[in-house]
Amino acid sequence: MKLKESLMSSIVTEKPNVKWEDVAGLESAKEELQQAIIFPLRFPQLFQGSRRARRAILLYGPPGTGKSYLAKAVATEVEHTLFSISSSDLMSKWSGDSEALVRQLFELAREKKPAIIFIDEIDALCSNRDGGPGGGNEDTARMKTEFLVQMDGVGKDNAGVLVLAATNLPWSLDPAVRRRFQRRIHIPLPDLAARKQLFQIHLGDLGRQCSERDLEELARRSEGFSGSDVATAIQDALMVPIKKVHMATHFRKIPHAGAEYYTPCDKTDPGAIAMTWRKVPPNRLKEPPLTAADLFVVMQHVKPSVAPDELDKYVAWTEQFGMEGA
């Protein structure tokens, strides 16, 4: 019962509110997930006899490309019980507890099916058992064996249970674990069109300050960026108005919401008042708008987080074991 109670906290009770259209690009990956998860729930008559729904899908690719975001979109869309699992949920210092936790996880998922078990960074749990780096000791080997048995061992009926996993290191997975995943989908860096969509999504209403041409130029300048890198660049850009307030030596009064507010200005502007942010009333500050020029300045200083030579490893692994998700 204690093991069961510890796993109950991994059940996601609130929907993440991430829609499919919030995921830029990755059309093949979205189609595969919809066919594997949503279709069996909405059209069960299609999956009878020899045609069966997917039982396990692996999402792999560079960090920050949207693997976990896809899982959130799945959780928002379907009415499955979602278990969000990390290595800390299944690893225990007590001998025998780790494999018991794995067994209890799958039993709990079968009780609450239809269910999805999402395992982030699965390479931390199921690395190669050949005794090399990351192979682990006897306790972790038993845990990995139990994981394999629970996924599709003899007498284990996992109908209605989907294992959805994500990893940045697919080549470190044990071959037997890799085989269990019927679909292994590469989530690559976003292309030009996807990066443009990412800027639109992350900027939201602020995106109206940018023209179509500005967005296309931002997408062009962000070659090699992951989705996470684009989000970081925009967060940096959103801090530009704050920096302008902090560095301003002059402010001017502007009407806003039926009152007078202070906004930074140049000392040559009409109505400029020599003052710093320290003298601005806290409830009377209006920050300057974010402009496309601010974004371009920020883009000069943001670097991609994924090295080009790392991408070659994903391409080679995809050619041998996976499929493209973009």
CSV table of N, CA and C in Angstrom, one decimal, residues 21-25 64-66 69 189-204 215 219 222 225-231 234:
chain,number,residue,atom,x,y,z
A,21,GLU,N,-2.2,22.7,-31.7
A,21,GLU,CA,-1.7,23.9,-32.5
A,21,GLU,C,-0.7,24.7,-31.7
A,22,ASP,N,-0.5,24.5,-30.4
A,22,ASP,CA,0.5,25.2,-29.7
A,22,ASP,C,1.9,24.5,-29.9
A,23,VAL,N,1.9,23.4,-30.5
A,23,VAL,CA,3.2,22.7,-30.9
A,23,VAL,C,3.5,23.0,-32.3
A,24,ALA,N,4.6,23.8,-32.5
A,24,ALA,CA,5.0,24.2,-33.8
A,24,ALA,C,5.7,23.1,-34.6
A,25,GLY,N,5.2,22.9,-35.8
A,25,GLY,CA,5.8,21.9,-36.7
A,25,GLY,C,5.5,20.5,-36.1
A,64,GLY,N,15.2,20.3,-25.6
A,64,GLY,CA,14.5,21.5,-25.9
A,64,GLY,C,13.7,21.5,-27.2
A,65,THR,N,13.4,20.4,-27.8
A,65,THR,CA,12.8,20.3,-29.1
A,65,THR,C,11.3,20.1,-29.0
A,66,GLY,N,10.7,19.8,-27.8
A,66,GLY,CA,9.3,19.7,-27.6
A,66,GLY,C,8.8,18.3,-27.3
A,69,TYR,N,6.6,18.6,-24.3
A,69,TYR,CA,5.4,19.5,-24.7
A,69,TYR,C,4.4,18.6,-25.5
A,189,LEU,N,15.4,19.5,-34.4
A,189,LEU,CA,15.3,21.0,-34.2
A,189,LEU,C,14.2,21.5,-35.2
A,190,PRO,N,13.6,22.6,-34.8
A,190,PRO,CA,12.5,23.2,-35.7
A,190,PRO,C,13.1,23.8,-37.0
A,191,ASP,N,12.4,23.6,-38.1
A,191,ASP,CA,12.8,24.2,-39.3
A,191,ASP,C,12.4,25.6,-39.4
A,192,LEU,N,12.6,26.3,-40.5
A,192,LEU,CA,12.4,27.7,-40.7
A,192,LEU,C,10.9,28.0,-40.4
A,193,ALA,N,10.0,27.3,-41.0
A,193,ALA,CA,8.5,27.6,-40.8
A,193,ALA,C,8.2,27.3,-39.3
A,194,ALA,N,8.7,26.3,-38.7
A,194,ALA,CA,8.4,26.0,-37.3
A,194,ALA,C,8.9,27.1,-36.4
A,195,ARG,N,10.1,27.6,-36.7
A,195,ARG,CA,10.7,28.7,-35.8
A,195,ARG,C,9.9,29.9,-35.9
A,196,LYS,N,9.4,30.2,-37.1
A,196,LYS,CA,8.5,31.4,-37.3
A,196,LYS,C,7.3,31.2,-36.4
A,197,GLN,N,6.7,30.0,-36.5
A,197,GLN,CA,5.5,29.8,-35.7
A,197,GLN,C,5.8,29.8,-34.2
A,198,LEU,N,7.0,29.4,-33.8
A,198,LEU,CA,7.4,29.5,-32.4
A,198,LEU,C,7.5,30.9,-31.9
A,199,PHE,N,8.0,31.8,-32.7
A,199,PHE,CA,8.1,33.2,-32.4
A,199,PHE,C,6.7,33.8,-32.2
A,200,GLN,N,5.8,33.4,-33.1
A,200,GLN,CA,4.4,33.9,-33.0
A,200,GLN,C,3.7,33.4,-31.7
A,201,ILE,N,3.9,32.1,-31.4
A,201,ILE,CA,3.3,31.5,-30.2
A,201,ILE,C,3.8,32.2,-28.9
A,202,HIS,N,5.1,32.3,-28.8
A,202,HIS,CA,5.7,32.8,-27.6
A,202,HIS,C,5.5,34.3,-27.4
A,203,LEU,N,5.5,35.0,-28.5
A,203,LEU,CA,5.3,36.5,-28.4
A,203,LEU,C,3.8,36.8,-28.1
A,204,GLY,N,2.9,36.0,-28.5
A,204,GLY,CA,1.5,36.2,-28.2
A,204,GLY,C,1.0,37.6,-28.8
A,215,LEU,N,9.1,38.6,-38.6
A,215,LEU,CA,9.0,37.2,-38.1
A,215,LEU,C,9.9,36.3,-39.0
A,219,ALA,N,13.1,34.2,-37.7
A,219,ALA,CA,13.2,32.7,-38.0
A,219,ALA,C,14.5,32.4,-38.7
A,222,SER,N,17.6,32.6,-36.4
A,222,SER,CA,17.6,31.6,-35.3
A,222,SER,C,17.9,30.2,-35.8
A,225,PHE,N,18.5,26.9,-33.7
A,225,PHE,CA,17.9,27.0,-32.3
A,225,PHE,C,16.9,25.9,-32.1
A,226,SER,N,16.8,25.4,-30.9
A,226,SER,CA,15.7,24.5,-30.4
A,226,SER,C,14.5,25.4,-30.0
A,227,GLY,N,13.4,24.8,-29.8
A,227,GLY,CA,12.2,25.5,-29.3
A,227,GLY,C,12.5,26.2,-28.0
A,228,SER,N,13.3,25.5,-27.1
A,228,SER,CA,13.7,26.1,-25.8
A,228,SER,C,14.6,27.3,-26.0
A,229,ASP,N,15.4,27.3,-27.0
A,229,ASP,CA,16.3,28.4,-27.3
A,229,ASP,C,15.5,29.6,-27.8
A,230,VAL,N,14.5,29.4,-28.6
A,230,VAL,CA,13.6,30.5,-29.0
A,230,VAL,C,12.9,31.1,-27.8
A,231,ALA,N,12.4,30.2,-26.9
A,231,ALA,CA,11.7,30.7,-25.8
A,231,ALA,C,12.6,31.6,-24.9
A,234,ILE,N,13.2,35.0,-26.4
A,234,ILE,CA,12.0,35.9,-26.2
A,234,ILE,C,12.0,36.4,-24.8
